[in-house]
Every structure is written in C-alpha cells, then in structure tokens.
Short mmCIF file of C-alpha atoms and ligand atoms in Angstrom, two decimals:
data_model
loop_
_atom_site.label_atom_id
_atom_site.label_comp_id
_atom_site.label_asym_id
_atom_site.label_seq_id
_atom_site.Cartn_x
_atom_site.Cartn_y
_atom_site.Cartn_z
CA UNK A 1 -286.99 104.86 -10.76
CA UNK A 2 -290.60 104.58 -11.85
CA UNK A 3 -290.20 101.84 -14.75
CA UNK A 4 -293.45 102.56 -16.84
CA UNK A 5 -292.69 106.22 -17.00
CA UNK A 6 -289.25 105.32 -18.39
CA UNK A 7 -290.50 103.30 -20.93
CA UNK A 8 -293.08 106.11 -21.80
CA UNK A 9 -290.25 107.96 -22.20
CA UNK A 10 -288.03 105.60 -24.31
CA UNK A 11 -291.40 105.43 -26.66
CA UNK A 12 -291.59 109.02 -27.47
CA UNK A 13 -287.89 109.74 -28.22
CA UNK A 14 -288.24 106.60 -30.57
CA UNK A 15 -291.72 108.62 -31.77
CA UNK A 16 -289.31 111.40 -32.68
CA UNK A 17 -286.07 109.82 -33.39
CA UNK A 18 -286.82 107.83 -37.06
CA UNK A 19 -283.13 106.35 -37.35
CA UNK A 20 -283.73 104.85 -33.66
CA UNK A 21 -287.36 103.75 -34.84
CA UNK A 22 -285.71 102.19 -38.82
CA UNK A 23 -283.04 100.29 -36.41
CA UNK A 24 -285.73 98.99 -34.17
CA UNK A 25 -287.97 97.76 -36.72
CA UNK A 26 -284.89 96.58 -39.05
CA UNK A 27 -283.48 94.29 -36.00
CA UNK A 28 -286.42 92.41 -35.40
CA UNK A 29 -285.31 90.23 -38.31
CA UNK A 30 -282.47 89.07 -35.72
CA UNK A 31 -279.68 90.32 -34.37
CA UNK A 32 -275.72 90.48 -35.48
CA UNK A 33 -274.06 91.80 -32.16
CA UNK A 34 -270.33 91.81 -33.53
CA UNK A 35 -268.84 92.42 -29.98
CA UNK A 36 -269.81 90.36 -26.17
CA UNK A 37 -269.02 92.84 -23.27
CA UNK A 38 -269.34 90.64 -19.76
CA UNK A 39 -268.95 93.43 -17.00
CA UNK A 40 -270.37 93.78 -13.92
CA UNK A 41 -274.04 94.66 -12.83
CA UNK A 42 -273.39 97.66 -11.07
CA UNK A 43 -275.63 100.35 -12.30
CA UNK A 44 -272.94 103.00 -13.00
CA UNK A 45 -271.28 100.23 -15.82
CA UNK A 46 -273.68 100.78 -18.72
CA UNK A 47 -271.77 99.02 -21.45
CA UNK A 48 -274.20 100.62 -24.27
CA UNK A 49 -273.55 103.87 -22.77
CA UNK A 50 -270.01 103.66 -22.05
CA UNK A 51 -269.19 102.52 -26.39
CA UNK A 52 -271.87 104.90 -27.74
CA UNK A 53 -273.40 102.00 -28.88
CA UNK A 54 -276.81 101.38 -31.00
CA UNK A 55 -279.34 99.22 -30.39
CA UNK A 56 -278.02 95.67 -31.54
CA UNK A 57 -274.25 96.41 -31.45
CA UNK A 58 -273.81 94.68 -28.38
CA UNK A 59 -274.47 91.70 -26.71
CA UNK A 60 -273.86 91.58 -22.69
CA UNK A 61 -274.00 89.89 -19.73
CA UNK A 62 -274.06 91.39 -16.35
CA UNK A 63 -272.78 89.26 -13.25
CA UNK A 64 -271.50 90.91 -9.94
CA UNK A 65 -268.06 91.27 -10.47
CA UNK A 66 -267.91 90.03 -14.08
CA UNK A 67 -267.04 86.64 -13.16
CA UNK A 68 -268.08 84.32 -15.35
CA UNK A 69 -270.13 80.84 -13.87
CA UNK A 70 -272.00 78.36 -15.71
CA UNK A 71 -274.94 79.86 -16.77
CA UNK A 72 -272.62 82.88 -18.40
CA UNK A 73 -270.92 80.27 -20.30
CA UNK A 74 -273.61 78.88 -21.65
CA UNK A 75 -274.33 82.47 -23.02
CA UNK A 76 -271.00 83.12 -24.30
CA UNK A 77 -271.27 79.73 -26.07
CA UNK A 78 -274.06 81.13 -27.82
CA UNK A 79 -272.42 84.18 -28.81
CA UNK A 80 -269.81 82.31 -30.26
CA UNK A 81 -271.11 79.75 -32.11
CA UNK A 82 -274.37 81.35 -33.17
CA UNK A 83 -274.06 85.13 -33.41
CA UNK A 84 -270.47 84.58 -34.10
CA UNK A 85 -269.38 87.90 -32.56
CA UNK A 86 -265.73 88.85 -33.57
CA UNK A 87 -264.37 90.35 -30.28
CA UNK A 88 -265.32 89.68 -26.32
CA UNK A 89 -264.26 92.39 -23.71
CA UNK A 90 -264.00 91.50 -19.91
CA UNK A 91 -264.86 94.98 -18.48
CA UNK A 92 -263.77 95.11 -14.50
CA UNK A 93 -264.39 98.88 -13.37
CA UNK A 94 -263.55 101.02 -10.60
CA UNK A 95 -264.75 101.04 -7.24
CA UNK A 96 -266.22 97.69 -7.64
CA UNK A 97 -268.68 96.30 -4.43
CA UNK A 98 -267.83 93.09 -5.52
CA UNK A 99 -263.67 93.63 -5.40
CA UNK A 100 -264.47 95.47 -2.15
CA UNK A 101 -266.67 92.63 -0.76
CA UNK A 102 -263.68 89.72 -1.71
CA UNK A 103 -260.78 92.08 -0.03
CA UNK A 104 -262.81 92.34 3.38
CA UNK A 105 -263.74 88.84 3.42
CA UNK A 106 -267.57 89.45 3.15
CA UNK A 107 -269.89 86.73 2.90
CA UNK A 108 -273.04 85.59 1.21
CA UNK A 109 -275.33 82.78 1.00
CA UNK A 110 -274.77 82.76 -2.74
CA UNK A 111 -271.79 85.53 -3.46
CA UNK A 112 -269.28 83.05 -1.65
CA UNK A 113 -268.62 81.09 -4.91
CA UNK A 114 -267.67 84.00 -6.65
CA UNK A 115 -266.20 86.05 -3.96
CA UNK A 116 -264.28 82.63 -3.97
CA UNK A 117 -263.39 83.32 -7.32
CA UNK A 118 -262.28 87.17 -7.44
CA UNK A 119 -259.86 85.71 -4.27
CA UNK A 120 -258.42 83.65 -6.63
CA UNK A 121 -257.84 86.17 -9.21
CA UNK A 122 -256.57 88.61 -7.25
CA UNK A 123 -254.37 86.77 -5.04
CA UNK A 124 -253.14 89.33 -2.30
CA UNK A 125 -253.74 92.32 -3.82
CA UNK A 126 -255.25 94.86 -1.79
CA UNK A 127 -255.39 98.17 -4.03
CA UNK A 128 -259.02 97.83 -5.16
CA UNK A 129 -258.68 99.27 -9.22
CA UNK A 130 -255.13 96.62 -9.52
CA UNK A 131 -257.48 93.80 -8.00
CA UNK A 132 -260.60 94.92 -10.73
CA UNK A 133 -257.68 94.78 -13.06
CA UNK A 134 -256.58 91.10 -12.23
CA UNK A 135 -260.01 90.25 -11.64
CA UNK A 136 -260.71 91.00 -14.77
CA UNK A 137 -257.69 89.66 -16.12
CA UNK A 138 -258.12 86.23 -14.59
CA UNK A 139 -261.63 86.10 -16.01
CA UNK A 140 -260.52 86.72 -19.24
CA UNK A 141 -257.98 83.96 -19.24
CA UNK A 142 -260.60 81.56 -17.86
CA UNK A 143 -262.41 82.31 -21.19
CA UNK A 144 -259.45 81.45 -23.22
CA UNK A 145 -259.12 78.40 -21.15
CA UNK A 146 -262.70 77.22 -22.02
CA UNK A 147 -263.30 78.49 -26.02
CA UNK A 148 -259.56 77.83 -27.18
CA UNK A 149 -260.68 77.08 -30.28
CA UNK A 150 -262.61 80.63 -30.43
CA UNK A 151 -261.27 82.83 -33.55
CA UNK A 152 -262.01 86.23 -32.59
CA UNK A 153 -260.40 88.42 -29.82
CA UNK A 154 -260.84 87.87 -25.96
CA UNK A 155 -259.61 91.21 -24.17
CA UNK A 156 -259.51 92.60 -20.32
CA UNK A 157 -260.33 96.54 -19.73
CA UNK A 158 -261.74 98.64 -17.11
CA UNK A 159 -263.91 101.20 -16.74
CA UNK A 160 -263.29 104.13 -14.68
CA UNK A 161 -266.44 105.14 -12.90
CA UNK A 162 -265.10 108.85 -11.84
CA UNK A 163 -263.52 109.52 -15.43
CA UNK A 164 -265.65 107.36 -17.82
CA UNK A 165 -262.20 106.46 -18.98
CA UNK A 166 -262.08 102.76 -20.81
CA UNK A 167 -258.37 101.62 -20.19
ZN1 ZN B 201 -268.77 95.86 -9.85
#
C-alpha cells in the first residue's frame, strides 16, 4: 500500500467529515480509551474496524498471536492504572499464522518464546479456531494472574475472519 497516499486520503475525508475533524481536535487534550483490546497483528484483525469504533475508544496492542510478554504488560499496566479502562478483551481470531505456526512446530529466532507459549495454552489441541480459542483463553487468565487486583472486566473472544463474527 502506498502510505502517503493513504494518509492523503485519511486527510480529506477528515476535510469533509466535521464530527471526525471535532473528535480529532477534542482528543488532543488526552485520551479516555474505556476498553484495551490485545489481539493479534494480522492485518485482517482491525480491532477499530471490527467494534465500529471512533477515534479514542480504544486502546490496543498488537502481538503475533495475542500473547502477551513483557513489554505488553508494561502497556496494560498503563492502561490500568492510568487510563483506567473499564473492560480488556483478549481477541484470538480465525485462521491464525501464529496458531498454525505452534501446531506444526515452526521455528523462529525470536517467535520460539511465544510459539512456546501458544504450546502451552493449547496443550494438544490440533483444530486450529479451538486452539485460537484456548490460546486466547490462556492469555486471558495470565492477565488475571498478573493484575488480580484489577477492577474492571478481563474477557476472551474471537474473531472470525470469514464471517466478521465476534464470538
Ligand atoms: Zn493471528
């Protein structure tokens, strides 16, 4: 995709679009994300797209296979404690390189930790959408297990890529 175009783009519909352009200018005074969606990086898992959500509704991260290391901690720490969002959503999704990658034993210089990780998870499941599922599952209780003092709502869904389905 040619990445200054798009932006052109993006700066004409907010030219015509004065809700999009009030929101814009109104959020520069800081965010207030009420809702963390962690989901995967794949490029057909657009969390924005998938909720119909505005600019500043959501905060995200985006790891290959939605696990959660360090660094993502660090970030949900700060979603926590300062943007105090209400409700975090583990997203796995369908047809999922990374799920694929753990069940046929692929390897990596630096996916091994996490394919590591999704093994775990999943255990021996082989069906690709239950092993998203308990992927996602397993990365939502790892959340639990490390903010257990965390108010709001941690939750596991998936995103079906053929459907656009959220179940
Ligand atoms: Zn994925």
């Amino acid at each position: 995709m040619d990445i200054k175009k798009g932006n052109q783009e993006f700066l004409s519909i907010l030219d015509n679009n004065q809700e999009l352009k009030d929101r814009r200018d109104e959020l520069v005074k800081g965010q207030h994300p009420d809702t963390l969606v962690i989901t995967c990086s794949d490029s057909r898992v657009v969390p924005e797209y998938i909720f119909n959500a505005r600019l500043g509704e959501l905060f995200v991260i985006r790891t290959a296979g939605n696990v959660i290391n360090e660094g993502e901690l660090a970030t949900v720490e700060y979603a926590i404690e300062h943007l105090k969002v209400k409700r975090i959503i583990v997203l796995g999704h369908t047809h999922c390189g990374a799920i694929h990658a753990a069940i046929n034993d692929e390897t990596g210089k630096y996916l091994d930790p996490i394919l590591r990780r999704i093994k775990t998870n999943i255990s021996i499941i082989t069906n690709e959408t239950m092993a998203a599922k308990m992927n996602s599952i397993g990365e939502t209780e790892y959340l639990r297990s490390k903010f257990p003092d965390y108010k709001g709502t941690i939750e596991s869904m998936m995103y079906d890529i053929e459907t656009s389905d959220v179940f």
